[in-house]
mmCIF file of C-alpha atoms in Angstrom:
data_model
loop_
_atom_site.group_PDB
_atom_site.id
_atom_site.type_symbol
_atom_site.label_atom_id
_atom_site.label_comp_id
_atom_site.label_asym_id
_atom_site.label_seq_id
_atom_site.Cartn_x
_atom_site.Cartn_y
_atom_site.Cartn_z
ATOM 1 C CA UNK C 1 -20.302 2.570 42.726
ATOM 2 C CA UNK C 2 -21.259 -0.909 41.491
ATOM 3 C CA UNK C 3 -18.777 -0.864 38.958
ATOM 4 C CA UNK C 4 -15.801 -0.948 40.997
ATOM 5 C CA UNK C 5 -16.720 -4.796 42.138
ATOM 6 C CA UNK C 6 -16.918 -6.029 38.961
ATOM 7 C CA UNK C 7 -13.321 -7.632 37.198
ATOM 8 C CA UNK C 8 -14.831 -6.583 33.409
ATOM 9 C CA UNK C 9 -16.932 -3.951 32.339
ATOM 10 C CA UNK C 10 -19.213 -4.337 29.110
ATOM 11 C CA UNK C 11 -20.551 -1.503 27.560
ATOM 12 C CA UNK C 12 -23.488 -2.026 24.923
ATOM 13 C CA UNK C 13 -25.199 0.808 22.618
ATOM 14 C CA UNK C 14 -27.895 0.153 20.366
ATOM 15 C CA UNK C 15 -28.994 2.983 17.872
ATOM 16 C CA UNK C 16 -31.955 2.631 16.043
ATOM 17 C CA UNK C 17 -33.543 3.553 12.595
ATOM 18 C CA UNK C 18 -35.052 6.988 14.174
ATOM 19 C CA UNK C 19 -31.572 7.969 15.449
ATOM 20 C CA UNK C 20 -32.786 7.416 19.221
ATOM 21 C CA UNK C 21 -30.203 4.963 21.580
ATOM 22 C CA UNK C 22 -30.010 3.070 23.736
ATOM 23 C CA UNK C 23 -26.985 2.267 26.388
ATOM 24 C CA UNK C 24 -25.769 -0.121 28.899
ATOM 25 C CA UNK C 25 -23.044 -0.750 31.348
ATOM 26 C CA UNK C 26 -23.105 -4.596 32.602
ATOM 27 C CA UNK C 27 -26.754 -5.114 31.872
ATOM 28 C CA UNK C 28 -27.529 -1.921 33.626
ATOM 29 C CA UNK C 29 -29.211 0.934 31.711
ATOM 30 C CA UNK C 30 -27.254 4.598 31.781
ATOM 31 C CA UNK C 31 -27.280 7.806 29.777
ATOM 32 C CA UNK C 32 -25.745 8.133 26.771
ATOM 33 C CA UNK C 33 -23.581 10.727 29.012
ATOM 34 C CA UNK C 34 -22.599 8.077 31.333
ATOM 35 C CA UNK C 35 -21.603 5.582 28.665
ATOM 36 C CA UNK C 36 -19.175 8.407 26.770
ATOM 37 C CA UNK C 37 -17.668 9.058 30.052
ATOM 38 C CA UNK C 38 -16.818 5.824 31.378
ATOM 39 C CA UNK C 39 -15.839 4.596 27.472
ATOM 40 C CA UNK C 40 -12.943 7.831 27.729
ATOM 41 C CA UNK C 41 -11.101 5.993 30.475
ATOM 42 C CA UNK C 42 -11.162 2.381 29.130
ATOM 43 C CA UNK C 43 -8.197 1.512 27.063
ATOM 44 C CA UNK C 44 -10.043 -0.964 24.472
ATOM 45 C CA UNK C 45 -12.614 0.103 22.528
ATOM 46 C CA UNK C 46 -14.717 -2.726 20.086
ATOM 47 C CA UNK C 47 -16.519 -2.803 17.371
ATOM 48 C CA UNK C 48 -18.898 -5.210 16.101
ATOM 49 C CA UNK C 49 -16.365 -6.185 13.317
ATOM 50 C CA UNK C 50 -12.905 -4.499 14.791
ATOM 51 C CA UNK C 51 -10.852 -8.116 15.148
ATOM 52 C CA UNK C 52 -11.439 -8.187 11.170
ATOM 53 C CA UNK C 53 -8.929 -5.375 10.727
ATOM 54 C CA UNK C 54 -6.290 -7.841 12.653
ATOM 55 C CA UNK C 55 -5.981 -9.726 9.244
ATOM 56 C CA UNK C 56 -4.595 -7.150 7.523
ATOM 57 C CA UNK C 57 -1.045 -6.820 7.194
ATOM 58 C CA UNK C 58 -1.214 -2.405 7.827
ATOM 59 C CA UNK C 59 -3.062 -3.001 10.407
ATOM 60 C CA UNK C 60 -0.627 -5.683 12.057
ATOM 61 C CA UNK C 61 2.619 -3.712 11.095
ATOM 62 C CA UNK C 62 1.179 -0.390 12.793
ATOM 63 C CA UNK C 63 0.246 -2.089 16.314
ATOM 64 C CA UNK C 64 3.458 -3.383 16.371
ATOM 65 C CA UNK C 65 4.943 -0.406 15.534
ATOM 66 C CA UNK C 66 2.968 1.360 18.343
ATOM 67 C CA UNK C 67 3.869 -1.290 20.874
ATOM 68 C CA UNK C 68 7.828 -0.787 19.564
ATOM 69 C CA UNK C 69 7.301 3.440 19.705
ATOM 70 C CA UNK C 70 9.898 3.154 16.978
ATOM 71 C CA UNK C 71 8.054 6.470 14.559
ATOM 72 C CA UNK C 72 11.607 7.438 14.034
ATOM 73 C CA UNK C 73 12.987 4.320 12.866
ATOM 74 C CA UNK C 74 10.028 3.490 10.850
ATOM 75 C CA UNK C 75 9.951 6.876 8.969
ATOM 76 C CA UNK C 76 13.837 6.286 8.709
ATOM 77 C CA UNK C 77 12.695 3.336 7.075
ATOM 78 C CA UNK C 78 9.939 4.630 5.188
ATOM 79 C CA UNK C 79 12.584 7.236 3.538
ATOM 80 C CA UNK C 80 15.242 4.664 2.345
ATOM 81 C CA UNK C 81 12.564 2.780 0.626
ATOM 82 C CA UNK C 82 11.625 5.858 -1.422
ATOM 83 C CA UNK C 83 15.165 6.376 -1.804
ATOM 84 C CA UNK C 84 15.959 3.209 -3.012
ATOM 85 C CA UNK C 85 12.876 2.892 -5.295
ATOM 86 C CA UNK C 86 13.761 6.099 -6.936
ATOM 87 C CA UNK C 87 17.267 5.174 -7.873
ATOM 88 C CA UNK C 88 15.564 1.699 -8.885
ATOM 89 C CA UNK C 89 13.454 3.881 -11.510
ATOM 90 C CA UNK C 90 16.835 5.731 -12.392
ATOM 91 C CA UNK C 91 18.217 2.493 -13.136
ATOM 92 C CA UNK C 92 15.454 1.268 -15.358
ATOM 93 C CA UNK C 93 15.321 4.560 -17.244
ATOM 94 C CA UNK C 94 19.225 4.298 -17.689
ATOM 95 C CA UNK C 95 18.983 0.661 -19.223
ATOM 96 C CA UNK C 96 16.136 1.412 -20.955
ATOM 97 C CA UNK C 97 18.247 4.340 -22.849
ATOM 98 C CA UNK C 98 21.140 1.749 -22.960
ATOM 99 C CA UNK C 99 18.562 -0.498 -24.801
ATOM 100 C CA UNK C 100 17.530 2.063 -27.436
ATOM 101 C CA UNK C 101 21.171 3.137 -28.279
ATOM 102 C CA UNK C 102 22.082 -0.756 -28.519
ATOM 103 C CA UNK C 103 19.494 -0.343 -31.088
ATOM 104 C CA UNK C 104 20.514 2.275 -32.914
ATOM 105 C CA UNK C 105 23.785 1.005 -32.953
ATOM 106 C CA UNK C 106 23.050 -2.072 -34.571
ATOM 107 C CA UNK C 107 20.823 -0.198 -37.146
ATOM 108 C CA UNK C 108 23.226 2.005 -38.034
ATOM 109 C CA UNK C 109 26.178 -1.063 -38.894
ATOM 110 C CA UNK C 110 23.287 -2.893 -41.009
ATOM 111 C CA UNK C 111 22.817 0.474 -42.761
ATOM 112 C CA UNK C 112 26.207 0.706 -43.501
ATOM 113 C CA UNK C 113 26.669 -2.755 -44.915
ATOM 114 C CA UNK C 114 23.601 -2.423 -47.203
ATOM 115 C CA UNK C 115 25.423 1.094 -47.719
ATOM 116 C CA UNK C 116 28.523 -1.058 -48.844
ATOM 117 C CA UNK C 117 26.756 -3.755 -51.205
ATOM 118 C CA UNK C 118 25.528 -0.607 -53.150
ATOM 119 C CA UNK C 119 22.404 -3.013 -54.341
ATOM 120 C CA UNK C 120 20.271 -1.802 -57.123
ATOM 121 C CA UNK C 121 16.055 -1.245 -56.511
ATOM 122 C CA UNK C 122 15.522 -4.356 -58.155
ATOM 123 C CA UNK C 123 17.637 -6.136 -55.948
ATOM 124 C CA UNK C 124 16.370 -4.640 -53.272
ATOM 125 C CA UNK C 125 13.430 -5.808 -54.220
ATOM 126 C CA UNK C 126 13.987 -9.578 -54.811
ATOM 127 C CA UNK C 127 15.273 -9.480 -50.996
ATOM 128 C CA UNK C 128 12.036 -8.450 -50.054
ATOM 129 C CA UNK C 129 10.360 -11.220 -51.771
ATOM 130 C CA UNK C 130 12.652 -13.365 -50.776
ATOM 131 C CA UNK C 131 11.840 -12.335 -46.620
ATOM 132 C CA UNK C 132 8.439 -12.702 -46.888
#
């Protein structure tokens, strides 16, 4: 086999507009056969615009996490964050509440002081003016 001398092996497919193709291993023409075969026992694969997805930070975290083989940790990982961003949540909901019956409190002492003054409509009314 000629392939065997050779330190790198480049595989090339073109596919055209009509759906027909075209293949090559080194510069040598082969069957679309032989191409799928020999491409199942390489480890790296490329596409035309495959080194793009190295930018992304996904794409970055899950080679490294493949390299690592640390699934368990990261779904360990994974399951605390939920964890902690639901009891986040909780806590905003809670202060939120906290918020509204500060509210209410405060309402309810200027209620009772207005309560206490025992002000007439017209009064009432001259406050009003006097506000705006």
């Amino acid at each position: 086999n000629e392939l065997d001398d050779e330190a790198q092996c480049q595989l090339r497919r073109i596919i055209r507009a009509d759906g027909g193709s075209r293949a090559w291993i080194n510069g040598r023409p082969v069957t679309s056969s032989q191409l799928a075969e020999l491409a199942s026992r390489l480890v790296e694969i490329h596409g035309q615009h495959e080194h793009q997805a190295l930018m992304a930070r996904h794409s970055q975290l899950a080679l490294l996490d493949a390299y690592a083989r640390n699934s368990a940790q990261r779904e360990q990982v994974r399951q605390a964050s939920q964890r902690w961003q639901a009891l986040l949540d909780e806590r905003d909901a809670l202060s939120a509440q906290g918020d509204v019956s500060d509210r209410i409190g405060f309402l309810e002492h200027q209620l009772a002081e207005l309560e206490r003054e025992d002000l007439d409509p017209a009064a009432i009314a001259a406050l009003d003016v006097n506000m705006t």
